Amino acid sequence: MKLEDLPSHVLSRIFLCLDAESLAKLQLLDSRWNELAGSNELWRMMLKKRFHVQSVNNKHLMNTGAVEWKNVFSNWVSIRRMPSSPFSGQRFPVLGRNADTDVYIWLTIRPSEDCHVSSGHLNLRLIIQNVMAAPLTFESSGISFTLKDGQPPAERSISDLGLYKSSCTGDVNPPELTKYPLLEEYDFIIYNCQVRAPPDAVIEPDALERFSEVQIPAREHKTKSHRLYRCEFVESEIWKHYECLPGGFWVFT
Amino acid sequence: MTEKGRIVKMVSQDQEEFEVEYGVATMSTLIANVLQDVSEETTTVPIPNVNAQVLAKVIEYCRYHYEAKRIDQSEEDIERWNKDFMKVDNKTLFNILIAASFLDIADLLDLGCKTVAGMIKDKSVEQIRELFCIEGDFTEEQEAKMREENNWGSEMSQENNAAQ
């Protein structure tokens, strides 16, 4: 009795409990395993599991003919694609990112209509995904922003927009709201952070430019040890997404 | 329904009989379905492709989890028990997986799959080969080429620093 003699549906179940790197490693075992762990359907499921895309039968991809899902997967890893949800995904501009390899953080914004800091607040969004860390929880109450002058913004309030669990079956689960969300492999969580903009900033990019970084404390579930993730605002990225139209109107692109 | 106290007799491939409480036996969706389709007097269910050793293990699992649910056992205790339960040799483990899939016991199948996945994770290709007695049949060149293609780990850390 060998592992590869298990019924194929049991094998796929095992494969889908694995991360992409382990799966790629199995392909190296021998030619039979290369076939088993390299099946196109399996990698299509991995794509769903890792990037939470609802449907990967997307027109753009289908038009390119036969799709090698594993190639798509490695491309998406290399561009560090944001996992998809109503509040995250490809179309959201990335204004900041972190340097860690086990947890990915994307910083984005829900822009106001006219891109003016009319209410004095910015709605910053943090998308945090566990890509290869041990299960961990993030402490939203401890999320802190720092301005370039070293001071924190005058006010900030954090709200949880949901924890998205990745599933082994390839289904997309609805987001969960829990007090101590546990992020296992490929799960991600979204926080909306309403922060007070510097009082003299009039338009969003101007306000954003004054921020330097955000720190997010986390705790490893098993060892209970504390970790601190920092995500920096990338200045050159910020202005790219705003455009001033003739007449002084600002738009978010 | 007179399910309480009802006993189901499960007969393994090698004709060994196991007497099991109804609630325990019906943790297998297959057995639950079979028992629904037959009259209440019928109590013997043949399990033609599971041998006595494996069936005993499967019943042990069902019995523990049936009880654990009844007395509201803590999650940590259940997790610890599961971990100990899965400390078996590879052959038994694979046979449990096959039995769980045949008898349709979702939780046990899940546990088994996660156990195997856990054995694979964080191991090198050579270690996995050794673990599952696999002799590689790729030439060194082929393998080197494939490793190159799979080399995201180091790629990822480089990508991190480069602003997209």
PDB file of C-alpha atoms in Angstrom, chain A residues 1-7 9-10 13-15 17-22 24-34 43 50 70 73-74 77-80 97-101 104 131-132 168 185 222 234 236-237 240, chain B residues 79 90-91 93-95 97-98 101-102 106-107 109-110 112-114 116-118 120-126 128-129 132-138 142-143 146-147 149-150 152-153 155-157 159-164:
ATOM      1  CA  MET A   1       0.000   0.000   0.000  1.00  0.00           C
ATOM      2  CA  LYS A   2       1.540   3.230  -1.148  1.00  0.00           C
ATOM      3  CA  LEU A   3       0.376   6.795  -0.846  1.00  0.00           C
ATOM      4  CA  GLU A   4      -0.089   7.157  -4.582  1.00  0.00           C
ATOM      5  CA  ASP A   5      -2.411   4.138  -4.581  1.00  0.00           C
ATOM      6  CA  LEU A   6      -5.056   6.026  -2.621  1.00  0.00           C
ATOM      7  CA  PRO A   7      -8.212   6.812  -4.575  1.00  0.00           C
ATOM      8  CA  HIS A   9     -10.436  11.941  -4.691  1.00  0.00           C
ATOM      9  CA  VAL A  10      -8.620  11.204  -1.411  1.00  0.00           C
ATOM     10  CA  ARG A  13      -8.158  16.193  -0.707  1.00  0.00           C
ATOM     11  CA  ILE A  14      -4.682  15.739   0.724  1.00  0.00           C
ATOM     12  CA  PHE A  15      -3.225  17.985  -1.962  1.00  0.00           C
ATOM     13  CA  CYS A  17      -4.672  20.700   2.463  1.00  0.00           C
ATOM     14  CA  LEU A  18      -1.185  21.643   1.302  1.00  0.00           C
ATOM     15  CA  ASP A  19       0.336  24.948   0.380  1.00  0.00           C
ATOM     16  CA  ALA A  20       1.519  25.638  -3.144  1.00  0.00           C
ATOM     17  CA  GLU A  21       5.183  25.139  -2.358  1.00  0.00           C
ATOM     18  CA  SER A  22       4.652  21.668  -0.923  1.00  0.00           C
ATOM     19  CA  ALA A  24       5.302  21.900  -6.255  1.00  0.00           C
ATOM     20  CA  LYS A  25       7.739  19.816  -4.199  1.00  0.00           C
ATOM     21  CA  LEU A  26       5.599  16.692  -4.641  1.00  0.00           C
ATOM     22  CA  GLN A  27       5.886  17.133  -8.385  1.00  0.00           C
ATOM     23  CA  LEU A  28       9.621  16.564  -8.057  1.00  0.00           C
ATOM     24  CA  LEU A  29       9.262  13.107  -6.478  1.00  0.00           C
ATOM     25  CA  ASP A  30       8.937  11.173  -9.708  1.00  0.00           C
ATOM     26  CA  SER A  31       7.068  11.281 -13.014  1.00  0.00           C
ATOM     27  CA  ARG A  32       3.920   9.716 -11.567  1.00  0.00           C
ATOM     28  CA  TRP A  33       3.796  12.302  -8.790  1.00  0.00           C
ATOM     29  CA  ASN A  34       4.570  15.007 -11.287  1.00  0.00           C
ATOM     30  CA  TRP A  43      -3.765  24.187  -9.610  1.00  0.00           C
ATOM     31  CA  ARG A  50      -4.637  31.262  -2.413  1.00  0.00           C
ATOM     32  CA  LYS A  70       0.227  26.614 -12.428  1.00  0.00           C
ATOM     33  CA  PHE A  73      -0.378  30.850 -10.081  1.00  0.00           C
ATOM     34  CA  SER A  74       3.324  31.598 -10.179  1.00  0.00           C
ATOM     35  CA  VAL A  77       2.631  35.115  -6.739  1.00  0.00           C
ATOM     36  CA  SER A  78       5.343  37.091  -8.469  1.00  0.00           C
ATOM     37  CA  ILE A  79       3.189  40.214  -8.874  1.00  0.00           C
ATOM     38  CA  ARG A  80       2.039  39.745  -5.294  1.00  0.00           C
ATOM     39  CA  ARG A  97       3.204  47.148   1.537  1.00  0.00           C
ATOM     40  CA  ASN A  98       5.341  45.274   4.024  1.00  0.00           C
ATOM     41  CA  ALA A  99       8.660  43.504   3.596  1.00  0.00           C
ATOM     42  CA  ASP A 100       7.824  40.212   5.335  1.00  0.00           C
ATOM     43  CA  THR A 101       7.532  36.977   3.423  1.00  0.00           C
ATOM     44  CA  TYR A 104       1.488  40.029   3.198  1.00  0.00           C
ATOM     45  CA  VAL A 131       0.844  33.336   3.171  1.00  0.00           C
ATOM     46  CA  MET A 132       3.183  31.015   5.030  1.00  0.00           C
ATOM     47  CA  CYS A 168      -9.802  23.254   0.778  1.00  0.00           C
ATOM     48  CA  GLU A 185      -2.735  29.569   5.792  1.00  0.00           C
ATOM     49  CA  LYS A 222       0.444  28.224  19.269  1.00  0.00           C
ATOM     50  CA  VAL A 234       5.111  54.254  -0.640  1.00  0.00           C
ATOM     51  CA  SER A 236       5.750  57.331  -5.312  1.00  0.00           C
ATOM     52  CA  GLU A 237       2.695  55.069  -5.418  1.00  0.00           C
ATOM     53  CA  LYS A 240       0.066  57.775  -9.277  1.00  0.00           C
TER      54      LYS A 240
ATOM     55  CA  GLU B  79      -7.379  17.729  19.301  1.00  0.00           C
ATOM     56  CA  ASN B  90       1.790   4.684   7.038  1.00  0.00           C
ATOM     57  CA  LYS B  91       0.054   1.541   5.876  1.00  0.00           C
ATOM     58  CA  LEU B  93      -2.989   5.463   7.992  1.00  0.00           C
ATOM     59  CA  PHE B  94      -3.649   4.974   4.286  1.00  0.00           C
ATOM     60  CA  ASN B  95      -6.060   2.151   5.033  1.00  0.00           C
ATOM     61  CA  LEU B  97      -8.185   6.984   4.780  1.00  0.00           C
ATOM     62  CA  ILE B  98      -9.629   4.490   2.334  1.00  0.00           C
ATOM     63  CA  SER B 101     -13.739   7.584   2.318  1.00  0.00           C
ATOM     64  CA  PHE B 102     -15.700   4.369   1.707  1.00  0.00           C
ATOM     65  CA  ALA B 106     -16.127  13.240   6.651  1.00  0.00           C
ATOM     66  CA  ASP B 107     -14.360  14.245   9.869  1.00  0.00           C
ATOM     67  CA  LEU B 109     -11.267  11.632   6.222  1.00  0.00           C
ATOM     68  CA  ASP B 110     -10.439  15.243   6.921  1.00  0.00           C
ATOM     69  CA  GLY B 112      -6.401  11.723   7.870  1.00  0.00           C
ATOM     70  CA  CYS B 113      -5.821  14.043   4.920  1.00  0.00           C
ATOM     71  CA  LYS B 114      -4.545  16.780   7.205  1.00  0.00           C
ATOM     72  CA  VAL B 116      -0.706  13.198   5.613  1.00  0.00           C
ATOM     73  CA  ALA B 117      -0.438  16.837   4.525  1.00  0.00           C
ATOM     74  CA  GLY B 118       1.291  17.604   7.809  1.00  0.00           C
ATOM     75  CA  ILE B 120       4.678  16.377   3.795  1.00  0.00           C
ATOM     76  CA  LYS B 121       4.891  20.009   4.851  1.00  0.00           C
ATOM     77  CA  ASP B 122       8.281  21.460   5.732  1.00  0.00           C
ATOM     78  CA  LYS B 123      10.131  18.437   4.383  1.00  0.00           C
ATOM     79  CA  SER B 124      12.639  18.349   1.583  1.00  0.00           C
ATOM     80  CA  VAL B 125      12.005  16.352  -1.578  1.00  0.00           C
ATOM     81  CA  GLU B 126      14.529  13.734  -0.423  1.00  0.00           C
ATOM     82  CA  ILE B 128       9.430  12.921   1.344  1.00  0.00           C
ATOM     83  CA  ARG B 129      10.860  10.266  -0.982  1.00  0.00           C
ATOM     84  CA  PHE B 132       6.836   7.263   1.258  1.00  0.00           C
ATOM     85  CA  CYS B 133       9.464   4.925  -0.245  1.00  0.00           C
ATOM     86  CA  ILE B 134       9.563   6.657  -3.611  1.00  0.00           C
ATOM     87  CA  GLU B 135      12.494   6.301  -5.941  1.00  0.00           C
ATOM     88  CA  GLY B 136      12.860   9.311  -8.156  1.00  0.00           C
ATOM     89  CA  ASP B 137      12.954   8.629 -11.893  1.00  0.00           C
ATOM     90  CA  PHE B 138      14.003  12.046 -13.138  1.00  0.00           C
ATOM     91  CA  GLN B 142      15.268  17.283 -15.441  1.00  0.00           C
ATOM     92  CA  GLU B 143      15.079  17.705 -11.710  1.00  0.00           C
ATOM     93  CA  MET B 146      11.933  21.614 -12.462  1.00  0.00           C
ATOM     94  CA  ARG B 147      13.397  23.001  -9.266  1.00  0.00           C
ATOM     95  CA  GLU B 149      10.674  26.530 -12.306  1.00  0.00           C
ATOM     96  CA  ASN B 150       9.354  26.024  -8.805  1.00  0.00           C
ATOM     97  CA  TRP B 152       9.108  30.978  -5.940  1.00  0.00           C
ATOM     98  CA  GLY B 153      10.322  31.012  -2.388  1.00  0.00           C
ATOM     99  CA  GLU B 155      11.639  34.911  -5.872  1.00  0.00           C
ATOM    100  CA  MET B 156       8.997  36.136  -3.491  1.00  0.00           C
ATOM    101  CA  SER B 157      11.403  37.778  -1.099  1.00  0.00           C
ATOM    102  CA  GLU B 159       9.690  40.786  -5.288  1.00  0.00           C
ATOM    103  CA  ASN B 160       8.843  42.196  -1.916  1.00  0.00           C
ATOM    104  CA  ASN B 161      11.450  44.851  -2.055  1.00  0.00           C
ATOM    105  CA  ALA B 162      10.794  45.868  -5.607  1.00  0.00           C
ATOM    106  CA  ALA B 163       7.879  48.280  -5.747  1.00  0.00           C
ATOM    107  CA  GLN B 164       5.413  47.166  -8.401  1.00  0.00           C
TER     108      GLN B 164
END
